[in-house]
XYZ file of C-alpha atoms in Angstrom:
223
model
C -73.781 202.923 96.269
C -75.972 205.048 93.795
C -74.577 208.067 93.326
C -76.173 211.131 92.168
C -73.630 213.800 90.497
C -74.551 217.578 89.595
C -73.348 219.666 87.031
C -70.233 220.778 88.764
C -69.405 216.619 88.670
C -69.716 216.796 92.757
C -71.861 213.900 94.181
C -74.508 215.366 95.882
C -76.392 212.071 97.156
C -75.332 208.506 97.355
C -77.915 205.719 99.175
C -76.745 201.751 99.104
C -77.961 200.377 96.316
C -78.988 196.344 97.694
C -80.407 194.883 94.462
C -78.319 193.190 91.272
C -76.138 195.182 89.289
C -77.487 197.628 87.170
C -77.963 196.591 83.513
C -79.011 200.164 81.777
C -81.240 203.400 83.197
C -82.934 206.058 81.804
C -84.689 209.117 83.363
C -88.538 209.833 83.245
C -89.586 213.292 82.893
C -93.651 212.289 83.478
C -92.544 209.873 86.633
C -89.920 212.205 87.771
C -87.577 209.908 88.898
C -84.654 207.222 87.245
C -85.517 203.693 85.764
C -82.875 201.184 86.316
C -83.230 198.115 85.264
C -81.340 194.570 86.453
C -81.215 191.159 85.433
C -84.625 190.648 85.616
C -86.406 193.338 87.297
C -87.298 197.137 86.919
C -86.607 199.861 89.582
C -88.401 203.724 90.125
C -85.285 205.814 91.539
C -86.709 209.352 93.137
C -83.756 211.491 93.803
C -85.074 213.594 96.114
C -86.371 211.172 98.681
C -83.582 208.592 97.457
C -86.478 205.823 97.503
C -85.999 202.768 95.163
C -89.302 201.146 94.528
C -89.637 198.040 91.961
C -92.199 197.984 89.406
C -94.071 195.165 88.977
C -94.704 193.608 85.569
C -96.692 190.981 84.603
C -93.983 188.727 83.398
C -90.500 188.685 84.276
C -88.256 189.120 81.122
C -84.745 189.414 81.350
C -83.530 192.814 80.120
C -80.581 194.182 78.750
C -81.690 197.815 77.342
C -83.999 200.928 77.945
C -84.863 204.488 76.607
C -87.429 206.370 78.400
C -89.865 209.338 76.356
C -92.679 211.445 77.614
C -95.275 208.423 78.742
C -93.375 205.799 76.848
C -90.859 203.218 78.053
C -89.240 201.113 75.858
C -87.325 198.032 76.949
C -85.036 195.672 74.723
C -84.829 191.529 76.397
C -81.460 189.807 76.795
C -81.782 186.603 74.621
C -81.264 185.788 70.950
C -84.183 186.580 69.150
C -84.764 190.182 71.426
C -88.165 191.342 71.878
C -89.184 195.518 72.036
C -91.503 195.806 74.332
C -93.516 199.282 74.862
C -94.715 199.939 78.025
C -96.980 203.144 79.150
C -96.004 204.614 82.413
C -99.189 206.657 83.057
C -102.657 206.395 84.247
C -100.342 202.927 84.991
C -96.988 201.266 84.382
C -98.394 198.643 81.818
C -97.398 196.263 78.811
C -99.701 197.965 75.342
C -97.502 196.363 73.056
C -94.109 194.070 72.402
C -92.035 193.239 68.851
C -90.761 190.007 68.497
C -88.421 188.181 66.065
C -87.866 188.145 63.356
C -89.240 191.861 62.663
C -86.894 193.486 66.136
C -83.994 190.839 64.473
C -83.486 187.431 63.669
C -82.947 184.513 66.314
C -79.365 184.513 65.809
C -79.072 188.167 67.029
C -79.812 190.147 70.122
C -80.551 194.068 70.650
C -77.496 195.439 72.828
C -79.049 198.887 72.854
C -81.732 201.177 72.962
C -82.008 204.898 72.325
C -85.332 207.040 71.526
C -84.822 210.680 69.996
C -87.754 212.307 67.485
C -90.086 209.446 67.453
C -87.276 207.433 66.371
C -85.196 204.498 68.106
C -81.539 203.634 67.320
C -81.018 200.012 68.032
C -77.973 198.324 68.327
C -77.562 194.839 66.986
C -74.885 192.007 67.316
C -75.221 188.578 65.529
C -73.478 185.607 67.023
C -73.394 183.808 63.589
C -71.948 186.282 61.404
C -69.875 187.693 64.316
C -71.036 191.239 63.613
C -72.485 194.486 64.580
C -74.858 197.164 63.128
C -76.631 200.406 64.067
C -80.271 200.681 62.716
C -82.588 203.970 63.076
C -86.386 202.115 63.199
C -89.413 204.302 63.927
C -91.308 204.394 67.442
C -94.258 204.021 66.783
C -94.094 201.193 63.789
C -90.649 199.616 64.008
C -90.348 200.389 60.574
C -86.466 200.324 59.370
C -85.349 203.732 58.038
C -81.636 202.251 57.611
C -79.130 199.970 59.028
C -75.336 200.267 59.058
C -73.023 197.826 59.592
C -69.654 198.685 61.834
C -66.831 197.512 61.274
C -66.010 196.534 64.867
C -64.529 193.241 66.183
C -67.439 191.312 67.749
C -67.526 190.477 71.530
C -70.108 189.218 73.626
C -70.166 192.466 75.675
C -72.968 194.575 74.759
C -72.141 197.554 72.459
C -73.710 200.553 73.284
C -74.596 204.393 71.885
C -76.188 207.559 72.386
C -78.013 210.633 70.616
C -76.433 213.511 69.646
C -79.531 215.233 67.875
C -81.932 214.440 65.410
C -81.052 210.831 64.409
C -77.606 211.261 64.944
C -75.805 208.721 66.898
C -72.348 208.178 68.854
C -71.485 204.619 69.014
C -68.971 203.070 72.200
C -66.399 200.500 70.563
C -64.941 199.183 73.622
C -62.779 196.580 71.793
C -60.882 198.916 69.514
C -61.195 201.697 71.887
C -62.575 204.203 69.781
C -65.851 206.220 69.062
C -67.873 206.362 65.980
C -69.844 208.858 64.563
C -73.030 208.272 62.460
C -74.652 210.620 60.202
C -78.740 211.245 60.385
C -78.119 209.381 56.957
C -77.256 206.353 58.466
C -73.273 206.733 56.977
C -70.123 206.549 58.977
C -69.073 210.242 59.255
C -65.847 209.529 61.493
C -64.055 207.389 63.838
C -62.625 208.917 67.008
C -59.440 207.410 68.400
C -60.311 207.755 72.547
C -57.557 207.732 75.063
C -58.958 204.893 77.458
C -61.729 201.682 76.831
C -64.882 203.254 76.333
C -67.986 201.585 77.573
C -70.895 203.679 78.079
C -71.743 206.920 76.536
C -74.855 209.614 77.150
C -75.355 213.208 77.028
C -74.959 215.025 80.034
C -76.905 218.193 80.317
C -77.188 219.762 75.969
C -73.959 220.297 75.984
C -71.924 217.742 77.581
C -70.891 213.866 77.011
C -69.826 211.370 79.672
C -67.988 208.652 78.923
C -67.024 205.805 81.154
C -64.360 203.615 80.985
C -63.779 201.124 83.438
C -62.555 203.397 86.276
C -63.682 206.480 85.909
C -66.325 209.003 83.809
C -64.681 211.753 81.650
C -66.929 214.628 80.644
C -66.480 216.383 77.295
C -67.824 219.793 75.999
C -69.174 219.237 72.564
Protein backbone atom coordinates (compact mmCIF):
# COMPACT_ATOMS: atom_id res chain seq x y z
CA UNK A 1 0.00 0.00 0.00
CA UNK A 2 0.78 3.83 -0.35
CA UNK A 3 0.26 5.39 2.58
CA UNK A 4 -0.37 8.93 3.16
CA UNK A 5 0.58 10.19 6.89
CA UNK A 6 -0.42 13.74 8.43
CA UNK A 7 1.24 15.74 10.80
CA UNK A 8 -0.02 14.00 13.85
CA UNK A 9 1.98 10.71 12.08
CA UNK A 10 -1.76 9.07 11.66
CA UNK A 11 -2.30 7.56 8.13
CA UNK A 12 -5.01 9.21 6.75
CA UNK A 13 -5.20 7.35 3.21
CA UNK A 14 -3.64 4.20 1.96
CA UNK A 15 -4.67 2.82 -1.89
CA UNK A 16 -2.69 -0.54 -3.27
CA UNK A 17 0.06 0.49 -4.87
CA UNK A 18 0.29 -2.40 -8.16
CA UNK A 19 3.41 -1.12 -9.95
CA UNK A 20 7.40 -1.93 -9.04
CA UNK A 21 8.82 -0.79 -5.98
CA UNK A 22 9.35 2.64 -5.49
CA UNK A 23 12.89 3.90 -6.24
CA UNK A 24 12.68 7.77 -4.87
CA UNK A 25 9.57 10.56 -4.87
CA UNK A 26 9.30 13.98 -4.58
CA UNK A 27 6.25 16.32 -4.30
CA UNK A 28 5.16 18.97 -6.98
CA UNK A 29 3.79 22.10 -5.77
CA UNK A 30 2.75 23.34 -9.68
CA UNK A 31 1.24 19.58 -10.41
CA UNK A 32 -0.13 19.23 -7.00
CA UNK A 33 0.38 15.83 -6.54
CA UNK A 34 3.63 13.16 -5.65
CA UNK A 35 6.20 11.88 -8.32
CA UNK A 36 7.38 8.44 -7.69
CA UNK A 37 9.50 7.00 -9.71
CA UNK A 38 10.37 2.95 -10.35
CA UNK A 39 12.71 1.00 -12.18
CA UNK A 40 11.98 2.41 -15.25
CA UNK A 41 8.97 4.45 -15.22
CA UNK A 42 7.51 7.75 -13.68
CA UNK A 43 4.19 8.01 -11.70
CA UNK A 44 1.69 11.41 -10.91
CA UNK A 45 0.30 10.50 -7.27
CA UNK A 46 -2.91 12.97 -6.44
CA UNK A 47 -3.71 12.54 -2.85
CA UNK A 48 -6.92 13.62 -2.83
CA UNK A 49 -8.47 11.44 -5.47
CA UNK A 50 -5.67 8.71 -4.66
CA UNK A 51 -5.23 8.34 -8.62
CA UNK A 52 -1.78 7.06 -9.87
CA UNK A 53 -1.31 8.03 -13.45
CA UNK A 54 2.16 7.27 -15.37
CA UNK A 55 3.84 9.83 -17.30
CA UNK A 56 4.96 9.10 -20.44
CA UNK A 57 8.46 9.97 -21.64
CA UNK A 58 9.94 9.68 -24.72
CA UNK A 59 12.57 7.22 -23.78
CA UNK A 60 12.62 4.88 -21.05
CA UNK A 61 15.73 5.45 -18.77
CA UNK A 62 16.22 3.63 -15.79
CA UNK A 63 16.16 5.91 -12.73
CA UNK A 64 17.48 5.90 -9.45
CA UNK A 65 16.94 9.69 -8.12
CA UNK A 66 14.58 12.82 -8.19
CA UNK A 67 14.07 16.39 -6.71
CA UNK A 68 11.12 18.25 -7.80
CA UNK A 69 11.12 22.60 -7.88
CA UNK A 70 8.48 25.00 -9.00
CA UNK A 71 8.15 23.78 -12.94
CA UNK A 72 11.35 21.82 -12.82
CA UNK A 73 11.95 18.09 -12.39
CA UNK A 74 15.13 16.79 -12.17
CA UNK A 75 15.90 13.09 -12.51
CA UNK A 76 19.37 11.26 -11.90
CA UNK A 77 19.67 7.48 -14.28
CA UNK A 78 20.81 4.27 -12.60
CA UNK A 79 23.99 3.25 -14.60
CA UNK A 80 27.67 4.13 -14.41
CA UNK A 81 28.25 7.12 -16.18
CA UNK A 82 24.62 8.86 -14.69
CA UNK A 83 22.95 11.30 -16.78
CA UNK A 84 20.83 14.68 -15.16
CA UNK A 85 18.16 15.06 -17.02
CA UNK A 86 15.78 18.31 -16.63
CA UNK A 87 12.45 17.93 -17.42
CA UNK A 88 9.60 20.85 -17.44
CA UNK A 89 6.34 19.80 -16.01
CA UNK A 90 4.19 22.65 -17.42
CA UNK A 91 2.45 23.79 -20.45
CA UNK A 92 3.78 19.78 -20.67
CA UNK A 93 5.78 17.09 -18.90
CA UNK A 94 8.80 17.24 -21.41
CA UNK A 95 12.67 16.47 -21.80
CA UNK A 96 14.48 20.54 -22.43
CA UNK A 97 17.66 19.31 -21.44
CA UNK A 98 19.98 16.18 -20.01
CA UNK A 99 23.93 16.15 -18.59
CA UNK A 100 25.88 13.38 -19.43
CA UNK A 101 29.32 11.99 -18.46
CA UNK A 102 31.84 12.94 -17.85
CA UNK A 103 30.59 16.59 -16.73
CA UNK A 104 27.40 14.80 -14.11
CA UNK A 105 30.63 12.18 -13.22
CA UNK A 106 32.88 9.91 -14.76
CA UNK A 107 31.89 6.35 -16.21
CA UNK A 108 33.16 4.64 -13.29
CA UNK A 109 30.63 6.44 -10.99
CA UNK A 110 26.92 6.75 -10.63
CA UNK A 111 24.65 9.63 -8.96
CA UNK A 112 22.87 7.89 -5.83
CA UNK A 113 21.05 11.11 -5.06
CA UNK A 114 19.38 14.11 -5.89
CA UNK A 115 18.33 17.14 -3.88
CA UNK A 116 17.37 20.82 -5.25
CA UNK A 117 17.32 23.79 -2.60
CA UNK A 118 18.17 27.69 -3.85
CA UNK A 119 18.85 26.99 -7.40
CA UNK A 120 21.29 24.58 -6.25
CA UNK A 121 21.47 20.59 -6.41
CA UNK A 122 23.36 18.37 -3.91
CA UNK A 123 24.37 15.24 -5.67
CA UNK A 124 25.51 12.27 -4.22
CA UNK A 125 28.24 10.27 -5.85
CA UNK A 126 29.75 6.69 -5.37
CA UNK A 127 32.67 5.34 -7.54
CA UNK A 128 33.00 1.62 -7.98
CA UNK A 129 36.79 1.95 -8.74
CA UNK A 130 38.01 3.91 -5.97
CA UNK A 131 35.34 2.39 -3.67
CA UNK A 132 34.21 5.81 -2.47
CA UNK A 133 31.68 8.39 -1.80
CA UNK A 134 31.29 12.23 -2.05
CA UNK A 135 28.70 15.00 -1.63
CA UNK A 136 28.93 17.81 -4.32
CA UNK A 137 26.71 21.18 -4.28
CA UNK A 138 26.50 21.90 -8.44
CA UNK A 139 24.25 24.72 -9.65
CA UNK A 140 20.68 24.16 -11.36
CA UNK A 141 20.74 25.82 -13.91
CA UNK A 142 24.58 25.18 -15.24
CA UNK A 143 25.85 22.11 -13.40
CA UNK A 144 28.61 24.10 -12.48
CA UNK A 145 30.59 22.51 -9.30
CA UNK A 146 30.60 24.90 -6.31
CA UNK A 147 32.45 22.05 -4.16
CA UNK A 148 32.74 18.43 -3.57
CA UNK A 149 33.46 16.56 -0.34
CA UNK A 150 34.54 13.36 0.06
CA UNK A 151 32.99 11.06 3.13
CA UNK A 152 34.63 8.98 4.76
CA UNK A 153 32.07 6.16 4.61
CA UNK A 154 32.62 2.45 3.78
CA UNK A 155 31.38 1.95 0.19
CA UNK A 156 28.38 -0.36 -0.62
CA UNK A 157 26.47 -0.82 -3.58
CA UNK A 158 23.30 0.50 -1.86
CA UNK A 159 22.58 3.92 -2.82
CA UNK A 160 23.55 6.62 -0.25
CA UNK A 161 21.21 9.16 0.19
CA UNK A 162 20.64 12.97 1.83
CA UNK A 163 18.51 15.80 2.37
CA UNK A 164 18.36 19.76 2.82
CA UNK A 165 18.38 21.35 5.85
CA UNK A 166 18.50 25.07 4.48
CA UNK A 167 20.45 26.99 2.24
CA UNK A 168 23.04 24.48 0.90
CA UNK A 169 23.18 22.65 3.90
CA UNK A 170 22.94 18.98 3.73
CA UNK A 171 22.24 15.80 6.07
CA UNK A 172 23.78 12.79 4.66
CA UNK A 173 22.21 8.84 5.57
CA UNK A 174 25.31 6.43 6.24
CA UNK A 175 23.51 3.28 6.44
CA UNK A 176 26.70 1.16 6.78
CA UNK A 177 28.17 2.83 9.83
CA UNK A 178 24.85 3.81 11.05
CA UNK A 179 25.34 7.29 11.55
CA UNK A 180 24.38 10.81 10.14
CA UNK A 181 26.56 13.46 8.80
CA UNK A 182 26.31 16.94 8.77
CA UNK A 183 27.67 19.26 6.00
CA UNK A 184 28.30 22.83 6.22
CA UNK A 185 26.93 25.40 3.28
CA UNK A 186 30.87 25.39 2.91
CA UNK A 187 31.00 22.11 1.73
CA UNK A 188 33.07 20.91 5.26
CA UNK A 189 32.12 18.12 7.56
CA UNK A 190 30.58 19.98 10.56
CA UNK A 191 29.65 16.68 12.59
CA UNK A 192 28.90 13.11 12.63
CA UNK A 193 25.80 11.90 14.47
CA UNK A 194 25.94 8.46 16.06
CA UNK A 195 21.95 7.22 15.28
CA UNK A 196 20.39 4.52 17.32
CA UNK A 197 19.14 2.18 14.37
CA UNK A 198 20.39 1.75 10.29
CA UNK A 199 19.44 4.80 8.70
CA UNK A 200 18.33 4.74 5.13
CA UNK A 201 16.34 7.54 3.98
CA UNK A 202 16.15 10.98 5.30
CA UNK A 203 13.77 14.25 4.33
CA UNK A 204 12.27 17.07 6.05
CA UNK A 205 8.96 16.70 7.24
CA UNK A 206 6.94 19.82 7.51
CA UNK A 207 10.04 23.12 8.49
CA UNK A 208 10.55 21.72 11.41
CA UNK A 209 10.68 18.09 11.44
CA UNK A 210 13.04 15.11 10.04
CA UNK A 211 11.98 11.54 9.26
CA UNK A 212 14.20 9.01 9.19
CA UNK A 213 13.65 5.46 8.15
CA UNK A 214 15.33 2.57 9.02
CA UNK A 215 14.34 -0.64 7.87
CA UNK A 216 11.18 -1.06 10.00
CA UNK A 217 9.96 1.86 10.92
CA UNK A 218 10.14 6.04 10.41
CA UNK A 219 11.27 8.07 13.50
CA UNK A 220 10.44 11.77 13.44
CA UNK A 221 12.76 14.32 15.06
CA UNK A 222 12.16 18.03 16.06
CA UNK A 223 15.10 20.00 14.87
Amino acid sequence: NLCFVNAELTIIKQVLWPHENIIDSCWSSTLDRFILIVKDNIFLVDENTMSIEGIQMVEKRNWLSCTCFNNQLFLSTNEWGSSIVEVSLVPSIAVIKEWKSPLTCTMDECIDDIVYNNGTLAIMVSNQIEQSIRIELRSSKTLGRFWSLALNVTYKDLAYRCCSLGISVSLVADYNDGRLLHITTDGKMKETISYKEIPYRITLFRSNMLAIASETRINFHKI
